[in-house]
Amino acid sequence: ASSSFLLLGGCSCYTGLLLKRCIDSSPTIETYPDIGRAAFGIPGRVFVSVVLYLELYACCVEYITLLGDSLSSVFPSAHLAFTGIYLNSHNLFAISMALAILPSVWLRNLSLLSYLSAGGVVATLTVIVCLFWVGIGDGVGFHPSGSALNLTHLPVALGLYGYCFSGHSVFPNIYSSMKERSQFPFVLLFCFIVVTIVYSGVAATGFLMFGESTMSQFTLNMPQQYVPSKIAIWMTIVNPYTKYALTMTPVALSIEEALPKKMRNYVAGMCVRTVLVLSTVVVALSFPYFALVMALLGSVFTMLVALILPCACYLSIKRDSVPLWEVVFCITIIFIGLGCACVGSYTSINQMIGGS
């Protein structure tokens, strides 16, 4: 399992460099859809755009699920019964937090949203510190139990691994906006090393603390009588709240740009964004399986965005100058991505259907 994780991480880092080479091939290429157009024309641009927006939308669905799970663990007895409608704690908090998020989605100032999203980084680091704090300093301790390798869960794990390295949708934008573009390979490698260490450390710590009973969100395993556990849960609530608006904004803008010119106004934009937020709630409540939805997201969209499309676009754009060994390597990565996508998505969907 660890070798699969490292393999996907290494391949994802390499394909990030391929995106850089695609951008360097023409001064007109700045974004991922631009790469798709340079490789496969207008259909390529449309396909890449749709995949990117669906990935962002699915992430927002995950944020709603995460908020519902986290708050329902803090207030498990909360519910609402009104005129024959009953909402349990998960559904109640998913809906209420979506309404709380809605004003931030209406914001047009992206700089404000970026500051809001930066708070999510602090929240993530805080959650990690709290996990180690509970394990080392508050009596839970490390007591390995159960099997560290369960091959029956490997297909789902592949999707989760893919989700861990799913930053490719913004790599072209970051590279295009850098003053020192020559530093991009170093920055990319450094980031991948850091996230690999963090993911591996958190996974190992969670397993040593909770064994096979580790839940899809380890914060739900942390004993709530401890202060760091309470902090971690609330930071888990803050995290998706800070990221939701910035994640949904590109999707909303793409829809607003497709509207007739007469309808391109602030009110129409608010309506579009409101409908998008409400739709994520509906989807999240329809498929309340955090780990499985994340695995499906990683299996389908991440494998496309992080492995398959970079290699395919690179081979198309640079077809006259790619050495044979790199052609073989890229094709191998494409097949790895296709295999992980098929196996992971089939298993995730099958388990969601079986659990419904």
Coordinates of C-alpha atoms in Angstrom, one line a residue:
A1 CA 0.0 0.0 0.0
S2 CA 2.8 2.4 0.9
S3 CA 4.5 1.6 -2.4
S4 CA 1.3 2.4 -4.3
F5 CA 1.2 5.7 -2.4
L6 CA 4.8 6.6 -3.3
L7 CA 4.3 5.5 -6.9
L8 CA 1.3 7.8 -7.4
G9 CA 3.1 10.6 -5.6
G10 CA 6.1 10.2 -7.9
C11 CA 4.1 10.0 -11.0
S12 CA 2.0 13.0 -10.0
C13 CA 5.2 15.1 -9.4
Y14 CA 6.5 14.1 -12.8
T15 CA 3.3 15.0 -14.6
G16 CA 3.4 18.4 -12.8
L17 CA 6.7 19.0 -14.6
L18 CA 5.0 17.9 -17.9
L19 CA 2.4 20.6 -17.5
K20 CA 5.3 23.1 -17.1
R21 CA 6.8 21.9 -20.4
C22 CA 3.5 22.3 -22.1
I23 CA 3.2 25.9 -21.0
D24 CA 6.8 26.6 -22.1
S25 CA 6.0 25.3 -25.6
S26 CA 3.9 28.4 -26.4
P27 CA 3.5 31.9 -25.0
T28 CA -0.3 31.6 -25.5
I29 CA -0.6 28.8 -23.0
E30 CA -1.2 29.9 -19.4
T31 CA -3.9 27.6 -17.9
Y32 CA -4.9 24.0 -18.0
P33 CA -7.7 24.5 -20.5
D34 CA -5.1 26.3 -22.7
I35 CA -3.0 23.2 -22.6
G36 CA -6.0 21.1 -23.6
R37 CA -6.7 23.3 -26.5
A38 CA -3.0 23.3 -27.7
A39 CA -3.1 19.5 -27.5
F40 CA -6.5 18.6 -28.9
G41 CA -8.1 21.8 -30.1
I42 CA -11.5 23.2 -28.9
P43 CA -12.8 19.8 -27.9
G44 CA -9.7 19.4 -25.7
R45 CA -10.3 22.7 -24.0
V46 CA -13.9 22.0 -23.4
F47 CA -13.2 18.5 -22.0
V48 CA -10.4 19.7 -19.7
S49 CA -12.6 22.6 -18.4
V50 CA -15.5 20.3 -17.7
V51 CA -13.3 17.9 -15.8
L52 CA -11.7 20.7 -13.7
Y53 CA -15.1 22.2 -12.8
L54 CA -16.6 18.9 -11.9
E55 CA -13.6 18.2 -9.7
L56 CA -14.1 21.5 -7.9
Y57 CA -17.8 20.9 -7.5
A58 CA -17.2 17.5 -6.1
C59 CA -14.7 19.0 -3.6
C60 CA -17.5 21.3 -2.4
V61 CA -19.8 18.4 -1.9
E62 CA -17.1 16.8 0.2
Y63 CA -16.8 20.0 2.3
I64 CA -20.5 19.8 3.1
T65 CA -20.3 16.2 4.1
L66 CA -17.2 17.0 6.3
L67 CA -19.1 19.8 8.0
G68 CA -22.1 17.6 8.7
D69 CA -20.0 14.8 10.1
S70 CA -17.9 17.0 12.3
L71 CA -20.7 19.0 13.8
S72 CA -22.9 16.0 14.3
S73 CA -20.1 14.4 16.3
V74 CA -20.0 17.4 18.6
F75 CA -23.8 17.7 18.9
P76 CA -25.0 14.1 18.2
S77 CA -28.5 14.7 19.7
A78 CA -29.3 17.8 17.7
H79 CA -32.3 17.4 15.4
L80 CA -35.2 19.3 13.9
A81 CA -38.8 18.1 13.5
F82 CA -41.1 20.5 11.8
T83 CA -44.4 19.9 10.0
G84 CA -43.6 16.3 9.4
I85 CA -40.1 16.9 8.3
Y86 CA -37.4 15.3 10.4
L87 CA -33.7 16.2 10.1
N88 CA -31.1 14.3 12.1
S89 CA -27.9 16.0 13.3
H90 CA -25.9 15.3 10.2
N91 CA -28.5 16.6 7.8
L92 CA -29.4 19.6 10.0
F93 CA -25.8 20.8 10.3
A94 CA -25.1 20.1 6.6
I95 CA -28.0 22.4 5.6
S96 CA -27.3 25.1 8.3
M97 CA -23.6 25.3 7.5
A98 CA -24.3 25.6 3.8
L99 CA -26.5 28.5 4.6
A100 CA -23.7 30.0 6.7
I101 CA -21.3 29.5 3.8
L102 CA -23.6 31.1 1.2
P103 CA -22.7 34.8 1.9
S104 CA -19.0 34.0 1.4
V105 CA -19.8 32.5 -2.0
W106 CA -21.6 35.7 -3.0
L107 CA -18.3 37.6 -2.6
R108 CA -16.8 38.9 -5.8
N109 CA -13.5 40.0 -4.3
L110 CA -11.1 37.1 -4.8
S111 CA -8.4 38.7 -2.6
L112 CA -10.8 38.5 0.4
L113 CA -11.5 34.8 -0.5
S114 CA -7.8 34.1 -0.7
Y115 CA -7.3 35.4 2.8
L116 CA -10.2 33.3 4.0
S117 CA -8.7 30.3 2.4
A118 CA -5.3 30.9 4.0
G119 CA -7.0 30.3 7.3
G120 CA -7.7 26.8 6.1
V121 CA -3.9 26.1 6.0
V122 CA -3.6 27.1 9.6
A123 CA -6.6 25.0 10.5
T124 CA -5.1 21.9 8.8
L125 CA -1.7 22.3 10.6
T126 CA -3.6 22.7 13.9
V127 CA -5.5 19.5 13.3
I128 CA -2.2 17.6 12.7
V129 CA -0.6 19.0 15.8
C130 CA -3.7 18.1 17.9
L131 CA -3.5 14.5 16.6
F132 CA 0.1 14.1 17.8
W133 CA -0.8 15.9 21.0
V134 CA -3.6 13.4 21.8
G135 CA -1.3 10.5 21.0
I136 CA 1.7 11.6 22.9
G137 CA 0.6 13.9 25.7
D138 CA -3.0 13.0 26.6
G139 CA -3.1 9.4 27.4
V140 CA -4.4 7.7 24.2
G141 CA -0.9 6.5 23.4
F142 CA 0.3 4.3 20.5
H143 CA -0.8 0.7 20.6
P144 CA -0.6 -1.1 17.3
S145 CA -3.4 -3.5 16.6
G146 CA -4.9 -5.1 13.6
S147 CA -3.5 -5.6 10.1
A148 CA -1.6 -2.7 8.5
L149 CA -2.4 -4.1 5.1
N150 CA -5.9 -5.0 3.9
L151 CA -5.9 -5.7 0.2
T152 CA -9.7 -5.7 0.0
H153 CA -9.6 -1.9 0.7
L154 CA -6.7 -1.2 -1.7
P155 CA -9.0 -0.1 -4.7
V156 CA -10.6 2.5 -2.5
A157 CA -7.2 3.5 -1.1
L158 CA -5.9 4.1 -4.6
G159 CA -8.6 6.7 -5.1
L160 CA -7.8 8.3 -1.7
Y161 CA -4.1 8.3 -2.6
G162 CA -4.9 10.0 -5.9
Y163 CA -6.9 12.7 -4.0
C164 CA -3.8 13.4 -1.9
F165 CA -1.9 14.6 -4.9
S166 CA -4.7 16.4 -6.7
G167 CA -3.3 19.9 -7.1
H168 CA -2.6 19.8 -10.8
S169 CA -5.6 21.9 -11.7
V170 CA -3.9 25.0 -10.3
F171 CA -0.3 24.2 -11.3
P172 CA -0.4 26.0 -14.6
N173 CA -1.9 29.1 -13.0
I174 CA 0.8 29.1 -10.3
Y175 CA 3.6 28.6 -12.8
S176 CA 2.2 31.3 -15.1
S177 CA 2.1 33.8 -12.2
M178 CA 5.6 33.1 -10.8
K179 CA 8.3 35.7 -11.2
E180 CA 11.0 33.1 -11.1
R181 CA 9.7 30.4 -13.2
S182 CA 12.9 28.5 -13.1
Q183 CA 12.2 27.7 -9.4
F184 CA 9.0 25.9 -10.2
P185 CA 10.6 22.3 -10.3
F186 CA 12.2 22.9 -6.9
V187 CA 9.0 24.3 -5.4
L188 CA 7.0 21.4 -6.9
L189 CA 9.4 18.8 -5.6
F190 CA 9.6 20.4 -2.2
C191 CA 5.8 20.5 -1.9
F192 CA 5.4 16.9 -2.9
I193 CA 8.0 15.8 -0.4
V194 CA 6.3 17.8 2.4
V195 CA 2.8 16.5 1.7
T196 CA 4.0 13.0 1.4
I197 CA 5.7 13.2 4.8
V198 CA 2.7 14.8 6.3
Y199 CA 0.2 12.3 4.8
S200 CA 2.4 9.3 5.8
G201 CA 2.9 10.6 9.3
V202 CA -0.7 11.3 9.9
A203 CA -1.7 7.9 8.5
A204 CA 0.8 6.0 10.6
T205 CA -0.1 8.0 13.7
G206 CA -3.8 7.4 13.2
F207 CA -3.3 3.7 12.7
L208 CA -1.0 3.4 15.8
M209 CA -3.6 5.2 17.9
F210 CA -6.8 3.7 16.7
G211 CA -5.9 0.6 14.7
E212 CA -8.5 -0.8 12.3
S213 CA -11.2 1.2 14.0
T214 CA -9.9 4.4 12.4
M215 CA -12.8 6.2 10.8
S216 CA -12.8 8.1 7.5
Q217 CA -12.0 11.2 9.5
F218 CA -9.6 10.5 12.3
T219 CA -11.0 13.5 14.3
L220 CA -14.1 11.4 14.9
N221 CA -11.9 8.8 16.7
M222 CA -10.3 11.3 19.1
P223 CA -11.7 11.2 22.6
Q224 CA -13.8 14.3 23.0
Q225 CA -12.9 14.8 26.7
Y226 CA -9.5 16.0 25.7
V227 CA -8.9 19.7 24.9
P228 CA -6.8 19.0 21.7
S229 CA -9.6 16.7 20.4
K230 CA -12.1 19.6 20.8
I231 CA -9.7 21.9 19.0
A232 CA -9.1 19.4 16.2
I233 CA -12.8 18.9 15.6
W234 CA -13.5 22.7 15.5
M235 CA -10.6 23.2 13.2
T236 CA -12.0 20.5 10.9
I237 CA -15.2 22.6 10.9
V238 CA -13.3 25.8 10.1
N239 CA -11.2 24.2 7.3
P240 CA -14.0 23.5 4.7
Y241 CA -15.7 26.7 5.6
T242 CA -12.6 28.7 4.6
K243 CA -12.1 26.7 1.4
Y244 CA -15.6 26.3 0.1
A245 CA -16.1 29.8 -1.5
L246 CA -12.7 29.9 -3.3
T247 CA -13.3 26.4 -4.6
M248 CA -16.8 27.1 -5.9
T249 CA -16.0 30.5 -7.4
P250 CA -14.4 29.2 -10.7
V251 CA -17.4 27.0 -11.3
A252 CA -19.8 29.9 -10.7
L253 CA -17.8 32.2 -12.9
S254 CA -17.8 29.7 -15.8
I255 CA -21.6 29.4 -15.6
E256 CA -22.1 33.2 -15.3
E257 CA -19.9 33.7 -18.4
A258 CA -22.2 31.3 -20.3
L259 CA -25.3 33.3 -19.5
P260 CA -26.8 35.7 -22.1
K261 CA -25.4 39.2 -21.9
K262 CA -28.7 40.5 -20.6
M263 CA -28.5 38.2 -17.6
R264 CA -24.9 38.9 -16.6
N265 CA -25.5 41.0 -13.6
Y266 CA -25.0 40.7 -9.8
V267 CA -28.4 39.4 -9.1
A268 CA -28.2 36.6 -11.6
G269 CA -24.7 35.8 -10.3
M270 CA -26.1 35.5 -6.8
C271 CA -28.9 33.2 -8.0
V272 CA -26.4 31.0 -9.8
R273 CA -24.1 30.7 -6.8
T274 CA -27.1 30.1 -4.5
V275 CA -28.3 27.2 -6.7
L276 CA -24.8 25.8 -6.8
V277 CA -24.5 25.8 -3.0
L278 CA -27.9 24.2 -2.5
S279 CA -27.2 21.6 -5.1
T280 CA -24.0 20.5 -3.3
V281 CA -26.2 20.1 -0.2
V282 CA -28.6 17.9 -2.1
V283 CA -25.8 15.7 -3.5
A284 CA -24.0 15.5 -0.1
L285 CA -27.1 14.4 1.7
S286 CA -27.8 11.9 -1.1
F287 CA -24.4 10.3 -0.8
P288 CA -23.2 10.8 2.8
Y289 CA -20.1 8.6 2.4
F290 CA -17.2 10.8 3.0
A291 CA -14.4 8.3 2.4
L292 CA -16.1 6.6 -0.6
V293 CA -17.0 9.9 -2.3
M294 CA -13.4 11.1 -1.8
A295 CA -12.1 7.8 -3.2
L296 CA -14.5 8.2 -6.2
L297 CA -13.4 11.8 -6.7
G298 CA -9.7 10.7 -6.6
S299 CA -10.3 7.7 -8.8
V300 CA -12.1 9.6 -11.6
F301 CA -11.1 13.3 -11.6
T302 CA -7.7 13.2 -10.0
M303 CA -6.5 10.3 -12.2
L304 CA -7.6 12.3 -15.2
V305 CA -6.3 15.7 -14.1
A306 CA -3.1 14.5 -12.4
L307 CA -2.0 11.5 -14.5
I308 CA -3.8 10.9 -17.8
L309 CA -4.3 14.4 -19.2
P310 CA -0.8 15.8 -18.5
C311 CA 0.8 12.8 -20.3
A312 CA -1.7 12.8 -23.2
C313 CA -1.4 16.6 -23.7
Y314 CA 2.4 16.5 -23.4
L315 CA 2.7 13.7 -26.0
S316 CA 0.4 15.6 -28.3
I317 CA 2.1 19.0 -28.0
K318 CA 5.7 17.8 -28.0
R319 CA 5.2 14.8 -30.2
D320 CA 8.1 15.7 -32.5
S321 CA 10.7 16.1 -29.7
V322 CA 9.8 13.5 -27.1
P323 CA 12.4 10.7 -26.8
L324 CA 11.2 7.1 -27.0
W325 CA 11.9 6.3 -23.3
E326 CA 9.7 9.2 -22.3
V327 CA 6.9 8.2 -24.7
V328 CA 6.9 4.7 -23.1
F329 CA 7.0 6.3 -19.6
C330 CA 4.1 8.6 -20.3
I331 CA 2.1 5.8 -21.8
T332 CA 2.8 3.7 -18.7
I333 CA 1.6 6.5 -16.5
I334 CA -1.6 6.8 -18.6
F335 CA -2.3 3.1 -18.2
I336 CA -1.6 3.3 -14.4
G337 CA -4.1 6.2 -14.2
L338 CA -6.7 4.3 -16.3
G339 CA -6.3 1.2 -14.2
C340 CA -6.6 3.1 -10.9
A341 CA -9.6 5.1 -12.2
C342 CA -11.5 2.0 -13.3
V343 CA -10.8 -0.1 -10.3
G344 CA -11.2 2.7 -7.7
S345 CA -14.4 4.1 -9.2
Y346 CA -16.0 0.7 -9.6
T347 CA -15.3 -0.3 -6.0
S348 CA -16.4 3.1 -4.6
I349 CA -19.7 3.1 -6.5
N350 CA -20.3 -0.6 -5.6
Q351 CA -19.8 0.1 -1.9
M352 CA -21.9 3.2 -2.0
I353 CA -24.8 1.3 -3.6
G354 CA -24.3 -1.5 -1.1
G355 CA -24.4 0.9 1.8
S356 CA -27.4 2.8 0.7

